[in-house]
Amino acid sequence: MTTRVGLLMSSDLSLDDWATAGRKLARIADSTSWCLGDWLAHGQLRFSGRYQRAAAEIGLDTQTLRNYAWLARKFAHERRRPGLSLQHHAEVASLPVPEQDHWLDLAERERWSRNELRRRIREARRATAAEKPAVDTADAAGPSYLPRLPVALEELARWREAAEQTATDFHTWVVRTLNAAAHGEAHDGGGQPPEQIRLAPTEENP
């Protein structure tokens, strides 16, 4: 029996029933995360500038809610896999849509855990990198590319939200932000503390 403050279980509960209860609770928790994301995403769209108070009243960490909302916007209902957790979807959220669907299909079919999905993606990236021919950077033409960097989901969601608030493409926002930080370092002789560098572009510093 579920209560507001916990779960009450019978002393003669069988192992199978106990395991079944755990699976049901996990599905409820995961569904709640998606529902909160949909709720907040709707509030951001429908009540811009006024939804924060209602969001604060539910008692959850603001950044957690932003992560849920970002994932809810990233994955339309028809693209969410009922057999996978929200965290599975979070693992592929930064990939192009075709790659998202590819990895989610595999994870659902093979019944991979979130950690197994993460491991498989990393292995595929390493294999792809190993297959690429070496390039002489002195002779290379065209734009250069930054290496993939490990970024916490909370940070990535915060950056994407900042880009959306400025109506800027995410990649463009990242380049502008790095240029703004480098510009500040050049003018300050490298002595400006990192926490004082403005990460988001502003009207004065686009």
mmCIF file of C-alpha atoms in Angstrom:
data_model
loop_
_atom_site.group_PDB
_atom_site.id
_atom_site.type_symbol
_atom_site.label_atom_id
_atom_site.label_comp_id
_atom_site.label_asym_id
_atom_site.label_seq_id
_atom_site.Cartn_x
_atom_site.Cartn_y
_atom_site.Cartn_z
ATOM 1 C CA MET A 1 0.000 0.000 0.000
ATOM 2 C CA THR A 2 1.385 3.402 -0.962
ATOM 3 C CA THR A 3 1.072 6.316 1.432
ATOM 4 C CA ARG A 4 2.156 9.950 1.314
ATOM 5 C CA VAL A 5 5.288 9.089 3.289
ATOM 6 C CA GLY A 6 6.195 5.649 2.032
ATOM 7 C CA LEU A 7 5.272 2.089 1.141
ATOM 8 C CA LEU A 8 3.632 -0.400 3.482
ATOM 9 C CA MET A 9 4.406 -4.048 2.641
ATOM 10 C CA SER A 10 3.067 -7.309 4.011
ATOM 11 C CA SER A 11 5.495 -9.464 5.945
ATOM 12 C CA ASP A 12 4.542 -12.520 3.846
ATOM 13 C CA LEU A 13 5.206 -10.804 0.494
ATOM 14 C CA SER A 14 6.758 -13.246 -1.987
ATOM 15 C CA LEU A 15 9.947 -12.476 -3.909
ATOM 16 C CA ASP A 16 8.046 -12.306 -7.198
ATOM 17 C CA ASP A 17 5.450 -9.923 -5.791
ATOM 18 C CA TRP A 18 8.170 -7.773 -4.244
ATOM 19 C CA ALA A 19 10.025 -7.576 -7.583
ATOM 20 C CA THR A 20 6.780 -6.784 -9.432
ATOM 21 C CA ALA A 21 6.052 -3.962 -7.000
ATOM 22 C CA GLY A 22 9.505 -2.510 -7.654
ATOM 23 C CA ARG A 23 8.966 -2.518 -11.413
ATOM 24 C CA LYS A 24 5.602 -0.806 -11.009
ATOM 25 C CA LEU A 25 7.076 1.849 -8.731
ATOM 26 C CA ALA A 26 9.886 2.500 -11.228
ATOM 27 C CA ARG A 27 7.333 2.984 -14.030
ATOM 28 C CA ILE A 28 5.303 5.365 -11.875
ATOM 29 C CA ALA A 29 8.400 7.421 -11.010
ATOM 30 C CA ASP A 30 9.468 7.581 -14.653
ATOM 31 C CA SER A 31 5.968 8.524 -15.817
ATOM 32 C CA THR A 32 5.874 11.270 -13.203
ATOM 33 C CA SER A 33 9.119 12.742 -14.578
ATOM 34 C CA TRP A 34 7.691 12.894 -18.100
ATOM 35 C CA CYS A 35 4.434 14.369 -16.807
ATOM 36 C CA LEU A 36 6.284 17.066 -14.870
ATOM 37 C CA GLY A 37 8.288 17.879 -17.988
ATOM 38 C CA ASP A 38 5.135 18.198 -20.090
ATOM 39 C CA TRP A 39 3.485 20.299 -17.397
ATOM 40 C CA LEU A 40 6.384 22.730 -17.144
ATOM 41 C CA ALA A 41 6.916 22.918 -20.923
ATOM 42 C CA HIS A 42 3.244 23.842 -21.330
ATOM 43 C CA GLY A 43 3.559 26.489 -18.629
ATOM 44 C CA GLN A 44 6.625 27.983 -20.280
ATOM 45 C CA LEU A 45 4.756 28.204 -23.591
ATOM 46 C CA ARG A 46 1.327 29.237 -22.324
ATOM 47 C CA PHE A 47 2.197 31.394 -19.313
ATOM 48 C CA SER A 48 5.577 32.848 -20.201
ATOM 49 C CA GLY A 49 7.012 34.773 -17.261
ATOM 50 C CA ARG A 50 4.299 33.589 -14.868
ATOM 51 C CA TYR A 51 4.863 29.860 -14.500
ATOM 52 C CA GLN A 52 7.866 30.084 -12.161
ATOM 53 C CA ARG A 53 5.766 30.644 -9.035
ATOM 54 C CA ALA A 54 3.623 27.581 -9.672
ATOM 55 C CA ALA A 55 6.730 25.531 -10.445
ATOM 56 C CA ALA A 56 8.374 26.663 -7.206
ATOM 57 C CA GLU A 57 5.324 25.648 -5.185
ATOM 58 C CA ILE A 58 5.606 21.962 -6.048
ATOM 59 C CA GLY A 59 8.813 21.742 -4.019
ATOM 60 C CA LEU A 60 11.227 20.285 -6.569
ATOM 61 C CA ASP A 61 14.631 21.619 -7.537
ATOM 62 C CA THR A 62 14.317 24.199 -10.302
ATOM 63 C CA GLN A 63 17.142 22.719 -12.356
ATOM 64 C CA THR A 64 15.571 19.255 -12.157
ATOM 65 C CA LEU A 65 12.322 20.656 -13.512
ATOM 66 C CA ARG A 66 14.181 22.431 -16.314
ATOM 67 C CA ASN A 67 15.831 19.151 -17.267
ATOM 68 C CA TYR A 68 12.451 17.413 -17.368
ATOM 69 C CA ALA A 69 10.980 20.214 -19.496
ATOM 70 C CA TRP A 70 13.920 20.162 -21.895
ATOM 71 C CA LEU A 71 13.551 16.416 -22.418
ATOM 72 C CA ALA A 72 9.785 16.736 -22.821
ATOM 73 C CA ARG A 73 10.310 19.296 -25.589
ATOM 74 C CA LYS A 74 13.064 17.189 -27.139
ATOM 75 C CA PHE A 75 10.941 14.061 -27.427
ATOM 76 C CA ALA A 76 7.373 14.319 -28.665
ATOM 77 C CA HIS A 77 4.988 11.781 -27.140
ATOM 78 C CA GLU A 78 5.086 9.517 -30.180
ATOM 79 C CA ARG A 79 8.897 9.277 -29.964
ATOM 80 C CA ARG A 80 9.044 8.266 -26.306
ATOM 81 C CA ARG A 81 9.695 4.582 -25.674
ATOM 82 C CA PRO A 82 7.397 3.214 -22.954
ATOM 83 C CA GLY A 83 9.843 0.407 -22.312
ATOM 84 C CA LEU A 84 12.713 2.793 -21.583
ATOM 85 C CA SER A 85 13.263 5.266 -18.777
ATOM 86 C CA LEU A 86 13.519 9.011 -19.061
ATOM 87 C CA GLN A 87 17.230 8.595 -18.338
ATOM 88 C CA HIS A 88 17.600 6.395 -21.425
ATOM 89 C CA HIS A 89 16.187 9.259 -23.465
ATOM 90 C CA ALA A 90 18.487 11.722 -21.701
ATOM 91 C CA GLU A 91 21.526 9.684 -22.803
ATOM 92 C CA VAL A 92 20.741 10.276 -26.494
ATOM 93 C CA ALA A 93 19.109 13.726 -26.273
ATOM 94 C CA SER A 94 22.158 15.587 -27.614
ATOM 95 C CA LEU A 95 22.394 13.388 -30.732
ATOM 96 C CA PRO A 96 20.703 14.082 -34.100
ATOM 97 C CA VAL A 97 17.150 12.725 -34.252
ATOM 98 C CA PRO A 98 17.960 9.731 -36.515
ATOM 99 C CA GLU A 99 20.702 8.646 -34.109
ATOM 100 C CA GLN A 100 18.384 9.127 -31.140
ATOM 101 C CA ASP A 101 15.828 6.792 -32.677
ATOM 102 C CA HIS A 102 18.507 4.288 -33.681
ATOM 103 C CA TRP A 103 19.913 3.966 -30.164
ATOM 104 C CA LEU A 104 16.522 3.997 -28.457
ATOM 105 C CA ASP A 105 15.294 1.234 -30.776
ATOM 106 C CA LEU A 106 18.365 -0.845 -29.952
ATOM 107 C CA ALA A 107 18.067 -0.235 -26.227
ATOM 108 C CA GLU A 108 14.395 -1.188 -26.223
ATOM 109 C CA ARG A 109 14.898 -4.304 -28.329
ATOM 110 C CA GLU A 110 17.955 -5.528 -26.411
ATOM 111 C CA ARG A 111 16.593 -4.448 -23.012
ATOM 112 C CA TRP A 112 19.688 -2.416 -22.219
ATOM 113 C CA SER A 113 19.977 -0.551 -18.956
ATOM 114 C CA ARG A 114 20.754 3.162 -19.061
ATOM 115 C CA ASN A 115 24.393 2.419 -18.217
ATOM 116 C CA GLU A 116 24.619 -0.222 -20.952
ATOM 117 C CA LEU A 117 23.208 2.226 -23.494
ATOM 118 C CA ARG A 118 25.784 4.808 -22.451
ATOM 119 C CA ARG A 119 28.585 2.254 -22.756
ATOM 120 C CA ARG A 120 27.467 1.170 -26.231
ATOM 121 C CA ILE A 121 27.307 4.752 -27.486
ATOM 122 C CA ARG A 122 30.809 5.450 -26.168
ATOM 123 C CA GLU A 123 32.149 2.316 -27.830
ATOM 124 C CA ALA A 124 30.573 3.330 -31.135
ATOM 125 C CA ARG A 125 32.130 6.787 -30.888
ATOM 126 C CA ARG A 126 35.572 5.353 -30.184
ATOM 127 C CA ALA A 127 35.252 2.952 -33.119
ATOM 128 C CA THR A 128 34.182 5.767 -35.440
ATOM 129 C CA ALA A 129 37.068 7.964 -34.297
ATOM 130 C CA ALA A 130 39.553 5.137 -34.860
ATOM 131 C CA GLU A 131 38.303 4.633 -38.422
ATOM 132 C CA LYS A 132 38.750 8.278 -39.419
ATOM 133 C CA PRO A 133 41.949 8.928 -41.429
ATOM 134 C CA ALA A 134 44.513 11.261 -39.934
ATOM 135 C CA VAL A 135 44.268 14.819 -41.250
ATOM 136 C CA ASP A 136 47.173 17.187 -41.618
ATOM 137 C CA THR A 137 45.799 20.235 -39.846
ATOM 138 C CA ALA A 138 48.233 22.479 -41.669
ATOM 139 C CA ASP A 139 46.677 21.500 -45.003
ATOM 140 C CA ALA A 140 43.089 21.036 -43.832
ATOM 141 C CA ALA A 141 40.578 23.392 -45.395
ATOM 142 C CA GLY A 142 37.251 24.508 -44.026
ATOM 143 C CA PRO A 143 36.041 24.833 -40.439
ATOM 144 C CA SER A 144 37.676 23.069 -37.540
ATOM 145 C CA TYR A 145 35.704 21.062 -35.000
ATOM 146 C CA LEU A 146 35.999 20.827 -31.259
ATOM 147 C CA PRO A 147 36.359 17.331 -29.792
ATOM 148 C CA ARG A 148 33.382 15.836 -27.992
ATOM 149 C CA LEU A 149 33.396 16.967 -24.382
ATOM 150 C CA PRO A 150 31.721 15.189 -21.463
ATOM 151 C CA VAL A 151 29.039 17.574 -20.154
ATOM 152 C CA ALA A 152 26.617 16.993 -17.293
ATOM 153 C CA LEU A 153 22.973 16.854 -18.332
ATOM 154 C CA GLU A 154 22.163 19.756 -16.007
ATOM 155 C CA GLU A 155 24.756 21.973 -17.685
ATOM 156 C CA LEU A 156 23.656 21.018 -21.193
ATOM 157 C CA ALA A 157 20.014 21.744 -20.379
ATOM 158 C CA ARG A 158 20.948 25.120 -18.866
ATOM 159 C CA TRP A 159 22.957 26.085 -21.956
ATOM 160 C CA ARG A 160 20.200 25.043 -24.342
ATOM 161 C CA GLU A 161 17.659 27.018 -22.344
ATOM 162 C CA ALA A 162 19.897 30.100 -22.516
ATOM 163 C CA ALA A 163 20.160 29.702 -26.295
ATOM 164 C CA GLU A 164 16.385 29.338 -26.614
ATOM 165 C CA GLN A 165 15.795 32.467 -24.547
ATOM 166 C CA THR A 166 17.910 34.465 -26.997
ATOM 167 C CA ALA A 167 16.234 32.839 -30.017
ATOM 168 C CA THR A 168 19.663 31.641 -31.144
ATOM 169 C CA ASP A 169 20.660 28.325 -32.680
ATOM 170 C CA PHE A 170 22.437 26.262 -30.012
ATOM 171 C CA HIS A 171 25.695 25.867 -31.953
ATOM 172 C CA THR A 172 25.764 29.574 -32.764
ATOM 173 C CA TRP A 173 25.148 30.407 -29.102
ATOM 174 C CA VAL A 174 28.044 28.185 -27.996
ATOM 175 C CA VAL A 175 30.450 29.827 -30.458
ATOM 176 C CA ARG A 176 29.332 33.335 -29.457
ATOM 177 C CA THR A 177 29.664 32.483 -25.779
ATOM 178 C CA LEU A 178 33.184 31.100 -26.194
ATOM 179 C CA ASN A 179 34.175 34.116 -28.270
ATOM 180 C CA ALA A 180 32.763 36.447 -25.617
ATOM 181 C CA ALA A 181 34.706 34.633 -22.906
ATOM 182 C CA ALA A 182 37.917 34.718 -24.962
ATOM 183 C CA HIS A 183 37.393 38.409 -25.704
ATOM 184 C CA GLY A 184 37.051 39.111 -21.989
ATOM 185 C CA GLU A 185 40.188 37.128 -21.198
ATOM 186 C CA ALA A 186 42.168 39.031 -23.836
ATOM 187 C CA HIS A 187 41.123 42.408 -22.448
ATOM 188 C CA ASP A 188 41.705 41.375 -18.835
ATOM 189 C CA GLY A 189 45.068 39.770 -19.494
ATOM 190 C CA GLY A 190 43.732 36.397 -18.386
ATOM 191 C CA GLY A 191 43.222 37.582 -14.829
ATOM 192 C CA GLN A 192 39.448 37.591 -14.713
ATOM 193 C CA PRO A 193 38.048 34.901 -12.389
ATOM 194 C CA PRO A 194 36.078 32.243 -14.348
ATOM 195 C CA GLU A 195 32.893 32.852 -12.354
ATOM 196 C CA GLN A 196 32.811 36.476 -13.515
ATOM 197 C CA ILE A 197 32.860 35.663 -17.226
ATOM 198 C CA ARG A 198 29.421 36.171 -18.730
ATOM 199 C CA LEU A 199 28.399 32.928 -20.422
ATOM 200 C CA ALA A 200 25.203 34.152 -22.070
ATOM 201 C CA PRO A 201 25.252 36.790 -24.827
ATOM 202 C CA THR A 202 23.616 40.072 -24.013
ATOM 203 C CA GLU A 203 22.577 43.143 -25.975
ATOM 204 C CA GLU A 204 25.827 44.831 -25.016
ATOM 205 C CA ASN A 205 27.895 41.700 -25.726
ATOM 206 C CA PRO A 206 26.139 39.660 -28.438
#
